[in-house]
Tab-separated table of N, CA, C and O in Angstrom:
chain	number	residue	atom	x	y	z
A	19	MET	N	5.296	11.987	-0.481
A	19	MET	CA	4.116	12.169	-2.297
A	19	MET	C	4.211	9.965	-2.742
A	19	MET	O	4.907	9.513	-2.489
A	20	LEU	N	3.062	10.191	-3.291
A	20	LEU	CA	2.329	8.874	-3.884
A	20	LEU	C	3.340	8.846	-5.084
A	20	LEU	O	3.292	10.144	-6.328
A	21	VAL	N	3.925	8.309	-5.657
A	21	VAL	CA	4.378	7.679	-6.627
A	21	VAL	C	4.466	6.380	-6.442
A	21	VAL	O	4.461	5.404	-6.378
A	22	PRO	N	3.578	6.689	-8.292
A	22	PRO	CA	3.544	4.972	-9.009
A	22	PRO	C	5.027	4.557	-9.364
A	22	PRO	O	5.669	4.754	-9.322
A	23	TYR	N	4.308	2.847	-8.880
A	23	TYR	CA	5.485	1.460	-8.392
A	23	TYR	C	6.133	1.739	-9.919
A	23	TYR	O	5.734	1.666	-11.076
A	24	LYS	N	7.918	1.452	-10.802
A	24	LYS	CA	7.931	1.530	-11.364
A	24	LYS	C	9.079	0.906	-11.058
A	24	LYS	O	10.111	0.097	-10.054
A	25	SER	N	9.414	-0.856	-12.129
A	25	SER	CA	10.176	-0.915	-11.715
A	25	SER	C	11.534	-1.985	-11.279
A	25	SER	O	12.730	-1.779	-10.744
A	26	THR	N	12.108	-0.443	-11.199
A	26	THR	CA	13.610	0.532	-11.580
A	26	THR	C	13.285	0.123	-9.448
A	26	THR	O	14.676	0.382	-8.475
A	27	ASN	N	12.848	0.375	-8.756
A	27	ASN	CA	12.052	0.587	-7.231
A	27	ASN	C	11.805	-0.472	-7.132
A	27	ASN	O	11.976	-1.117	-5.583
A	28	GLN	N	12.446	-1.887	-7.886
A	28	GLN	CA	11.766	-3.106	-7.214
A	28	GLN	C	12.159	-3.689	-5.375
A	28	GLN	O	11.317	-3.480	-5.268
A	29	LYS	N	13.464	-3.246	-5.815
A	29	LYS	CA	14.584	-3.603	-4.720
A	29	LYS	C	13.503	-2.735	-3.477
A	29	LYS	O	13.448	-3.801	-2.513
A	30	ILE	N	12.953	-1.543	-3.315
A	30	ILE	CA	12.710	-0.894	-2.567
A	30	ILE	C	11.106	-0.771	-2.133
A	30	ILE	O	11.220	-1.213	-0.529
A	31	ALA	N	10.609	-1.685	-2.889
A	31	ALA	CA	8.693	-1.581	-3.162
A	31	ALA	C	9.189	-3.389	-2.081
A	31	ALA	O	8.534	-3.058	-1.354
A	32	MET	N	10.063	-4.568	-2.523
A	32	MET	CA	9.731	-5.823	-1.947
A	32	MET	C	10.134	-5.077	-0.657
A	32	MET	O	10.254	-6.156	0.118
A	33	GLY	N	11.395	-4.539	0.281
A	33	GLY	CA	11.569	-4.560	1.372
A	33	GLY	C	11.036	-3.257	2.174
A	33	GLY	O	10.448	-4.196	2.834
A	34	LEU	N	10.493	-3.147	1.363
A	34	LEU	CA	9.342	-2.396	2.112
A	34	LEU	C	8.037	-3.643	2.473
A	34	LEU	O	7.116	-3.056	2.847
A	35	LEU	N	7.434	-4.114	0.730
A	35	LEU	CA	6.721	-5.057	1.753
A	35	LEU	C	6.852	-6.006	2.522
A	35	LEU	O	6.041	-6.847	2.842
A	36	SER	N	8.681	-6.042	2.780
A	36	SER	CA	8.839	-7.678	3.466
A	36	SER	C	8.486	-6.929	5.252
A	36	SER	O	8.199	-8.152	5.740
A	37	PHE	N	7.839	-5.925	5.048
A	37	PHE	CA	6.707	-5.689	6.727
A	37	PHE	C	5.960	-6.320	6.641
A	37	PHE	O	5.051	-6.112	8.207
A	38	MET	N	5.194	-6.421	6.187
A	38	MET	CA	4.244	-7.219	5.898
A	38	MET	C	3.695	-8.811	6.396
A	38	MET	O	4.606	-9.208	5.722
A	39	PRO	N	2.678	-8.788	7.352
A	39	PRO	CA	3.157	-10.240	8.154
A	39	PRO	C	3.104	-11.420	6.492
A	39	PRO	O	3.936	-12.554	6.799
A	40	LYS	N	2.049	-10.988	6.384
A	40	LYS	CA	2.063	-12.051	4.922
A	40	LYS	C	3.562	-12.565	3.723
A	40	LYS	O	2.855	-13.261	2.813
A	41	GLU	N	4.504	-10.831	3.627
A	41	GLU	CA	5.536	-10.925	3.152
A	41	GLU	C	6.322	-11.522	3.656
A	41	GLU	O	7.684	-11.117	2.332
A	42	LYS	N	6.480	-12.216	4.411
A	42	LYS	CA	7.896	-12.324	4.695
A	42	LYS	C	8.180	-13.560	4.463
A	42	LYS	O	9.720	-13.240	4.011
A	43	ASP	N	7.903	-14.340	3.716
A	43	ASP	CA	8.519	-15.141	3.100
A	43	ASP	C	8.757	-15.035	1.771
A	43	ASP	O	8.159	-14.494	0.755
A	44	VAL	N	9.819	-14.782	1.288
A	44	VAL	CA	10.752	-14.874	-0.387
A	44	VAL	C	9.965	-15.227	-1.634
A	44	VAL	O	9.273	-14.186	-2.181
A	45	LYS	N	9.269	-16.252	-1.279
A	45	LYS	CA	8.601	-16.713	-2.396
A	45	LYS	C	7.115	-16.273	-2.937
A	45	LYS	O	6.894	-15.742	-4.199
A	46	LYS	N	6.295	-15.869	-1.163
A	46	LYS	CA	4.603	-15.603	-1.572
A	46	LYS	C	6.046	-14.240	-2.105
A	46	LYS	O	4.885	-13.335	-3.105
A	47	LEU	N	6.178	-13.007	-1.561
A	47	LEU	CA	6.961	-11.165	-1.686
A	47	LEU	C	7.191	-11.922	-3.716
A	47	LEU	O	6.685	-10.799	-3.782
A	48	ILE	N	8.100	-12.640	-3.974
A	48	ILE	CA	8.114	-12.690	-5.269
A	48	ILE	C	6.907	-12.654	-6.237
A	48	ILE	O	6.935	-12.025	-7.024
A	49	LYS	N	6.023	-13.605	-5.706
A	49	LYS	CA	5.060	-13.672	-6.099
A	49	LYS	C	3.801	-12.458	-6.434
A	49	LYS	O	2.981	-12.157	-7.283
A	50	THR	N	3.790	-11.622	-5.118
A	50	THR	CA	3.028	-11.061	-5.224
A	50	THR	C	4.098	-9.678	-6.039
A	50	THR	O	2.554	-8.255	-6.835
A	51	MET	N	4.860	-9.711	-6.278
A	51	MET	CA	5.629	-8.135	-6.734
A	51	MET	C	5.689	-8.942	-8.488
A	51	MET	O	5.049	-7.929	-9.314
A	52	GLU	N	6.072	-9.642	-8.738
A	52	GLU	CA	5.230	-10.186	-9.753
A	52	GLU	C	3.351	-10.343	-10.189
A	52	GLU	O	3.162	-9.305	-11.299
A	53	ARG	N	2.878	-9.834	-9.260
A	53	ARG	CA	1.254	-9.311	-9.850
A	53	ARG	C	1.191	-8.019	-10.022
A	53	ARG	O	0.531	-8.058	-10.995
A	54	TYR	N	2.409	-7.498	-8.955
A	54	TYR	CA	1.675	-5.619	-9.477
A	54	TYR	C	2.459	-5.216	-10.332
A	54	TYR	O	2.286	-4.903	-11.035
A	55	GLU	N	3.420	-6.223	-11.347
A	55	GLU	CA	4.505	-6.194	-12.277
A	55	GLU	C	3.087	-6.540	-13.907
A	55	GLU	O	3.815	-5.232	-14.841
A	56	ASN	N	2.635	-7.111	-13.286
A	56	ASN	CA	1.939	-8.153	-14.904
A	56	ASN	C	0.654	-8.055	-14.817
A	56	ASN	O	-0.158	-8.013	-16.121
A	57	ASP	N	-0.437	-7.635	-13.658
A	57	ASP	CA	-1.761	-8.213	-13.631
A	57	ASP	C	-1.646	-6.327	-13.651
A	57	ASP	O	-1.806	-5.166	-12.484
A	58	PRO	N	-2.217	-5.287	-14.705
A	58	PRO	CA	-3.143	-4.483	-15.035
A	58	PRO	C	-4.150	-3.701	-14.226
A	58	PRO	O	-3.998	-2.751	-14.022
A	59	ASP	N	-4.190	-4.882	-13.109
A	59	ASP	CA	-5.638	-4.479	-12.272
A	59	ASP	C	-5.001	-4.223	-10.722
A	59	ASP	O	-5.740	-3.719	-10.736
A	60	TRP	N	-3.739	-4.591	-11.014
A	60	TRP	CA	-3.355	-4.361	-9.144
A	60	TRP	C	-1.797	-2.829	-10.123
A	60	TRP	O	-1.268	-3.280	-10.239
A	61	LYS	N	-2.079	-2.072	-9.023
A	61	LYS	CA	-1.511	-0.822	-8.371
A	61	LYS	C	-0.880	-1.151	-7.844
A	61	LYS	O	-1.001	-0.888	-6.187
A	62	LEU	N	0.565	-0.604	-7.807
A	62	LEU	CA	2.002	-0.457	-6.320
A	62	LEU	C	1.827	1.391	-6.291
A	62	LEU	O	2.428	1.234	-7.711
A	63	TYR	N	2.381	1.657	-4.954
A	63	TYR	CA	2.719	3.456	-4.988
A	63	TYR	C	3.749	3.430	-3.557
A	63	TYR	O	3.431	2.335	-3.095
A	64	LEU	N	4.638	3.882	-4.060
A	64	LEU	CA	5.922	3.926	-3.214
A	64	LEU	C	5.008	5.779	-2.685
A	64	LEU	O	4.879	6.728	-3.436
A	65	TRP	N	5.707	5.905	-1.296
A	65	TRP	CA	5.541	6.577	-0.941
A	65	TRP	C	7.115	7.456	-0.156
A	65	TRP	O	8.014	7.088	0.166
A	66	LYS	N	7.235	8.578	-0.495
A	66	LYS	CA	8.517	9.317	-1.269
A	66	LYS	C	8.765	10.712	-0.428
A	66	LYS	O	7.500	12.005	-0.140
A	67	GLU	N	10.192	10.907	0.902
A	67	GLU	CA	9.600	11.519	1.477
A	67	GLU	C	11.038	12.315	1.287
A	67	GLU	O	11.206	12.609	0.646
A	68	ASP	N	12.216	12.598	1.501
A	68	ASP	CA	13.084	12.237	2.080
A	68	ASP	C	13.841	10.939	0.677
A	68	ASP	O	14.792	11.064	0.239
A	69	ASP	N	13.528	9.530	1.699
A	69	ASP	CA	13.930	8.471	0.404
A	69	ASP	C	12.385	8.094	0.308
A	69	ASP	O	10.924	8.531	1.404
A	70	PHE	N	12.304	6.741	0.684
A	70	PHE	CA	10.796	6.124	-0.136
A	70	PHE	C	10.666	4.837	1.143
A	70	PHE	O	11.227	4.721	1.166
A	71	VAL	N	9.195	5.935	2.214
A	71	VAL	CA	9.052	4.717	3.304
A	71	VAL	C	7.890	4.271	3.217
A	71	VAL	O	7.499	3.903	4.962
A	72	GLY	N	6.955	4.204	2.485
A	72	GLY	CA	6.303	3.654	2.109
A	72	GLY	C	5.346	3.563	1.581
A	72	GLY	O	5.760	3.318	0.282
A	73	VAL	N	4.441	1.990	1.617
A	73	VAL	CA	4.276	1.232	0.236
A	73	VAL	C	2.424	1.020	0.538
A	73	VAL	O	2.224	0.556	1.502
A	74	LEU	N	1.966	1.226	-0.859
A	74	LEU	CA	0.516	0.993	-1.068
A	74	LEU	C	0.467	0.178	-2.518
A	74	LEU	O	0.756	0.759	-3.389
A	75	GLY	N	-0.550	-1.307	-1.895
A	75	GLY	CA	-0.769	-1.986	-3.285
A	75	GLY	C	-2.553	-1.715	-3.406
A	75	GLY	O	-2.665	-2.358	-2.224
A	76	ILE	N	-3.268	-1.788	-4.567
A	76	ILE	CA	-4.373	-2.352	-4.577
A	76	ILE	C	-4.947	-2.610	-5.445
A	76	ILE	O	-3.625	-2.804	-6.510
A	77	SER	N	-5.994	-3.580	-5.731
A	77	SER	CA	-6.931	-4.296	-6.423
A	77	SER	C	-7.558	-3.669	-6.904
A	77	SER	O	-8.728	-2.847	-5.991
A	78	VAL	N	-8.280	-3.051	-8.248
A	78	VAL	CA	-9.295	-2.266	-9.160
A	78	VAL	C	-10.293	-3.572	-9.592
A	78	VAL	O	-9.549	-3.702	-10.482
A	79	GLU	N	-11.552	-3.222	-9.352
A	79	GLU	CA	-12.374	-4.837	-10.454
A	79	GLU	C	-13.211	-4.508	-10.070
A	79	GLU	O	-13.853	-5.004	-9.320
A	80	ASP	N	-14.172	-4.494	-11.209
A	80	ASP	CA	-15.799	-3.341	-11.521
A	80	ASP	C	-15.710	-2.643	-10.492
A	80	ASP	O	-16.617	-2.740	-10.321
A	81	GLY	N	-15.791	-1.689	-11.040
A	81	GLY	CA	-15.418	-0.086	-10.346
A	81	GLY	C	-14.939	-0.736	-8.788
A	81	GLY	O	-15.717	0.652	-7.927
A	82	GLU	N	-14.555	-1.193	-8.259
A	82	GLU	CA	-14.287	-0.964	-6.667
A	82	GLU	C	-12.877	-1.535	-6.549
A	82	GLU	O	-12.227	-2.258	-7.002
A	83	ALA	N	-11.754	-0.972	-5.580
A	83	ALA	CA	-10.903	-0.489	-5.646
A	83	ALA	C	-10.597	-1.556	-3.397
A	83	ALA	O	-11.159	-0.832	-3.453
A	84	MET	N	-9.533	-2.230	-3.461
A	84	MET	CA	-9.891	-3.408	-2.325
A	84	MET	C	-7.732	-2.684	-1.838
A	84	MET	O	-7.092	-2.890	-2.728
A	85	LEU	N	-7.723	-2.136	-0.799
A	85	LEU	CA	-6.588	-1.508	-0.705
A	85	LEU	C	-6.175	-3.732	0.043
A	85	LEU	O	-6.204	-3.910	0.840
A	86	GLN	N	-4.762	-3.915	-0.839
A	86	GLN	CA	-4.421	-5.269	-0.432
A	86	GLN	C	-3.274	-5.405	0.456
A	86	GLN	O	-2.708	-5.817	1.496
A	87	HIS	N	-2.291	-3.730	0.200
A	87	HIS	CA	-1.190	-3.939	1.649
A	87	HIS	C	-1.236	-2.339	1.525
A	87	HIS	O	-1.276	-1.198	1.043
A	88	LEU	N	-0.641	-2.151	2.949
A	88	LEU	CA	0.271	-0.466	3.253
A	88	LEU	C	1.033	-1.204	4.153
A	88	LEU	O	0.864	-1.882	5.198
A	89	CYS	N	1.885	-0.686	3.987
A	89	CYS	CA	3.156	-0.288	5.462
A	89	CYS	C	4.342	0.572	4.614
A	89	CYS	O	4.470	0.842	4.366
A	90	VAL	N	4.532	1.501	6.434
A	90	VAL	CA	5.271	2.381	5.980
A	90	VAL	C	6.486	0.980	6.974
A	90	VAL	O	6.963	0.423	8.422
A	91	ASN	N	8.334	1.934	6.649
A	91	ASN	CA	9.437	1.433	7.459
A	91	ASN	C	9.393	1.716	8.938
A	91	ASN	O	9.178	2.770	9.549
A	92	PRO	N	9.626	0.523	9.913
A	92	PRO	CA	9.613	1.038	10.649
A	92	PRO	C	9.446	2.561	11.601
A	92	PRO	O	9.073	2.511	12.689
A	93	SER	N	10.525	2.495	11.253
A	93	SER	CA	11.446	3.687	12.053
A	93	SER	C	10.574	4.985	12.163
A	93	SER	O	11.149	6.754	12.259
A	94	HIS	N	10.015	4.665	10.423
A	94	HIS	CA	8.899	6.165	10.488
A	94	HIS	C	7.278	5.832	10.118
A	94	HIS	O	6.464	7.003	10.216
A	95	ARG	N	7.124	5.246	11.884
A	95	ARG	CA	5.996	4.562	12.028
A	95	ARG	C	5.492	5.375	13.208
A	95	ARG	O	6.009	6.435	13.664
A	96	ARG	N	3.518	5.657	13.633
A	96	ARG	CA	3.374	6.520	14.381
A	96	ARG	C	4.056	7.610	14.087
A	96	ARG	O	3.794	8.873	14.787
A	97	GLU	N	4.132	8.338	12.485
A	97	GLU	CA	4.087	9.633	12.410
A	97	GLU	C	2.231	9.977	10.946
A	97	GLU	O	2.656	11.499	10.561
A	98	GLY	N	1.614	9.117	11.258
A	98	GLY	CA	0.724	9.260	10.227
A	98	GLY	C	0.827	9.271	9.579
A	98	GLY	O	-0.166	9.872	7.587
A	99	ILE	N	1.475	8.835	8.852
A	99	ILE	CA	2.190	8.220	7.044
A	99	ILE	C	1.320	8.040	6.453
A	99	ILE	O	0.832	8.162	5.503
A	100	GLY	N	1.113	6.427	7.340
A	100	GLY	CA	-0.581	5.772	6.619
A	100	GLY	C	-1.661	6.704	5.790
A	100	GLY	O	-2.088	5.849	4.798
A	101	LYS	N	-1.740	7.099	6.853
A	101	LYS	CA	-3.338	8.087	7.296
A	101	LYS	C	-2.997	8.789	6.255
A	101	LYS	O	-3.760	8.367	5.486
A	102	THR	N	-1.701	9.839	5.847
A	102	THR	CA	-1.782	10.458	4.172
A	102	THR	C	-1.880	9.866	3.053
A	102	THR	O	-1.813	10.504	2.143
A	103	MET	N	-0.516	8.184	3.600
A	103	MET	CA	-0.898	8.035	1.840
A	103	MET	C	-2.265	7.607	1.878
A	103	MET	O	-2.739	7.486	0.853
A	104	LEU	N	-3.731	6.906	2.125
A	104	LEU	CA	-4.492	6.224	2.327
A	104	LEU	C	-5.079	8.317	1.541
A	104	LEU	O	-5.941	7.623	0.668
A	105	GLN	N	-4.675	9.180	1.757
A	105	GLN	CA	-5.497	10.318	1.567
A	105	GLN	C	-5.560	10.688	-0.084
A	105	GLN	O	-6.150	11.420	-0.631
A	106	GLU	N	-3.930	10.494	-0.621
A	106	GLU	CA	-3.593	10.691	-1.292
A	106	GLU	C	-4.745	9.702	-2.349
A	106	GLU	O	-3.997	10.292	-3.641
A	107	LEU	N	-4.542	8.483	-1.612
A	107	LEU	CA	-4.729	7.542	-2.812
A	107	LEU	C	-6.209	8.149	-3.291
A	107	LEU	O	-6.575	8.347	-4.746
A	108	ARG	N	-6.501	8.412	-2.219
A	108	ARG	CA	-8.674	8.916	-1.928
A	108	ARG	C	-8.831	9.933	-3.097
A	108	ARG	O	-9.282	9.357	-4.260
A	109	LYS	N	-7.703	10.548	-3.140
A	109	LYS	CA	-7.567	12.055	-5.055
A	109	LYS	C	-7.871	11.304	-5.898
A	109	LYS	O	-8.628	12.238	-6.448
A	110	ILE	N	-6.708	10.649	-5.698
A	110	ILE	CA	-6.403	9.449	-7.177
A	110	ILE	C	-7.206	8.093	-7.632
A	110	ILE	O	-7.429	8.554	-9.359
A	111	LEU	N	-8.049	7.870	-6.765
A	111	LEU	CA	-8.639	6.754	-6.946
A	111	LEU	C	-10.946	7.030	-7.677
A	111	LEU	O	-11.083	8.306	-6.912
A	112	PRO	N	-11.275	6.437	-8.603
A	112	PRO	CA	-12.429	7.319	-9.756
A	112	PRO	C	-13.154	6.753	-8.697
A	112	PRO	O	-14.954	6.421	-8.792
A	113	CYS	N	-13.464	5.393	-7.424
A	113	CYS	CA	-14.371	4.625	-6.454
A	113	CYS	C	-13.974	4.625	-4.898
A	113	CYS	O	-12.865	5.053	-4.545
A	114	ASP	N	-14.652	4.103	-3.845
A	114	ASP	CA	-14.268	3.094	-3.032
A	114	ASP	C	-13.436	2.921	-2.533
A	114	ASP	O	-13.102	1.853	-3.262
A	115	LEU	N	-12.369	3.058	-1.687
A	115	LEU	CA	-11.524	2.107	-1.434
A	115	LEU	C	-12.288	0.857	-0.474
A	115	LEU	O	-12.691	1.403	0.680
A	116	LYS	N	-12.094	-0.505	-0.143
A	116	LYS	CA	-12.470	-0.987	0.164
A	116	LYS	C	-11.507	-2.033	0.985
A	116	LYS	O	-10.453	-2.245	1.085
A	117	PRO	N	-11.322	-2.460	1.997
A	117	PRO	CA	-10.546	-3.666	3.012
A	117	PRO	C	-9.972	-4.872	2.332
A	117	PRO	O	-11.465	-5.350	2.480
A	118	THR	N	-9.305	-5.474	2.900
A	118	THR	CA	-9.320	-6.841	2.835
A	118	THR	C	-9.056	-7.689	4.124
A	118	THR	O	-9.245	-6.697	4.752
A	119	LYS	N	-9.043	-8.659	4.855
A	119	LYS	CA	-9.184	-9.036	5.777
A	119	LYS	C	-7.187	-8.388	6.068
A	119	LYS	O	-7.697	-7.808	7.450
A	120	GLU	N	-6.326	-8.574	5.661
A	120	GLU	CA	-5.575	-7.912	6.178
A	120	GLU	C	-4.943	-6.574	6.388
A	120	GLU	O	-4.674	-6.166	7.269
A	121	THR	N	-6.642	-5.590	5.884
A	121	THR	CA	-5.575	-4.497	6.252
A	121	THR	C	-7.497	-3.205	6.342
A	121	THR	O	-6.960	-1.942	6.442
A	122	LYS	N	-8.380	-4.539	6.474
A	122	LYS	CA	-9.081	-3.992	8.046
A	122	LYS	C	-9.201	-3.550	8.667
A	122	LYS	O	-10.095	-2.394	9.073
A	123	SER	N	-8.609	-3.559	9.967
A	123	SER	CA	-8.215	-2.991	10.643
A	123	SER	C	-7.602	-1.471	10.390
A	123	SER	O	-7.776	-0.450	11.670
A	124	PHE	N	-6.892	-1.306	9.045
A	124	PHE	CA	-5.516	-0.501	9.550
A	124	PHE	C	-6.720	0.707	8.672
A	124	PHE	O	-6.749	2.174	9.922
A	125	LEU	N	-7.503	0.484	7.537
A	125	LEU	CA	-8.314	1.195	7.101
A	125	LEU	C	-9.202	1.009	8.257
A	125	LEU	O	-10.098	3.478	8.383
A	126	LEU	N	-9.632	1.322	9.072
A	126	LEU	CA	-11.585	0.980	9.567
A	126	LEU	C	-10.602	2.447	11.049
A	126	LEU	O	-11.641	2.323	11.483
A	127	ALA	N	-9.022	2.007	11.563
A	127	ALA	CA	-8.825	2.677	12.215
A	127	ALA	C	-8.285	4.609	12.058
A	127	ALA	O	-8.752	5.329	12.343
A	128	CYS	N	-8.248	4.465	10.520
A	128	CYS	CA	-8.159	5.678	10.402
A	128	CYS	C	-9.210	6.553	9.603
A	128	CYS	O	-9.323	7.790	9.811
A	129	ALA	N	-9.956	5.313	9.051
A	129	ALA	CA	-11.932	6.389	9.664
A	129	ALA	C	-12.176	7.040	10.604
A	129	ALA	O	-12.614	7.696	10.583
A	130	GLU	N	-12.079	6.141	11.680
A	130	GLU	CA	-12.574	5.742	13.338
A	130	GLU	C	-11.819	7.493	13.631
A	130	GLU	O	-12.420	8.816	14.265
A	131	GLU	N	-10.176	7.818	13.471
A	131	GLU	CA	-9.202	8.930	13.701
A	131	GLU	C	-9.790	10.553	12.215
A	131	GLU	O	-9.954	11.007	13.647
A	132	GLY	N	-10.445	10.347	11.410
A	132	GLY	CA	-11.009	11.339	10.694
A	132	GLY	C	-11.861	11.885	11.104
A	132	GLY	O	-12.392	12.485	11.423
A	133	GLU	N	-13.005	10.962	11.677
A	133	GLU	CA	-14.171	11.262	11.877
A	133	GLU	C	-13.870	11.381	13.660
A	133	GLU	O	-14.785	12.849	14.292
A	134	LYS	N	-12.810	11.347	14.719
A	134	LYS	CA	-12.447	12.030	16.016
A	134	LYS	C	-12.299	13.940	15.738
A	134	LYS	O	-12.532	14.450	16.328
A	135	SER	N	-12.025	13.271	14.523
A	135	SER	CA	-10.816	14.822	13.941
A	135	SER	C	-12.132	15.906	13.530
A	135	SER	O	-11.866	16.969	13.538
A	136	VAL	N	-13.602	15.458	13.065
A	136	VAL	CA	-13.717	15.900	12.453
A	136	VAL	C	-14.540	17.034	13.064
A	136	VAL	O	-14.958	16.834	14.456
């Protein structure tokens, strides 16, 4: 289930975001979290099954959503959670979802998988 981020889940969100290569540096990670907490155009969501196992973040500007972050706990990867997270996000987004340089390959892989299953 996709759950909007709340500050009570900060440590969980930071832990999940830290699996992303660009977020391994603690100072960078803290700045990223501050942006999600303070910038109304940046939204962070957690994926909850029994526990929180994934995180995704978007920025929305000029009617366009950009996928900034998407990460699944390594022990839960290869289970389709990332793709499911994107499907649920698209249901609540009022616009198309575009990738950043860091998220482009994952977003394209999900789109290709979707085409294969049609």
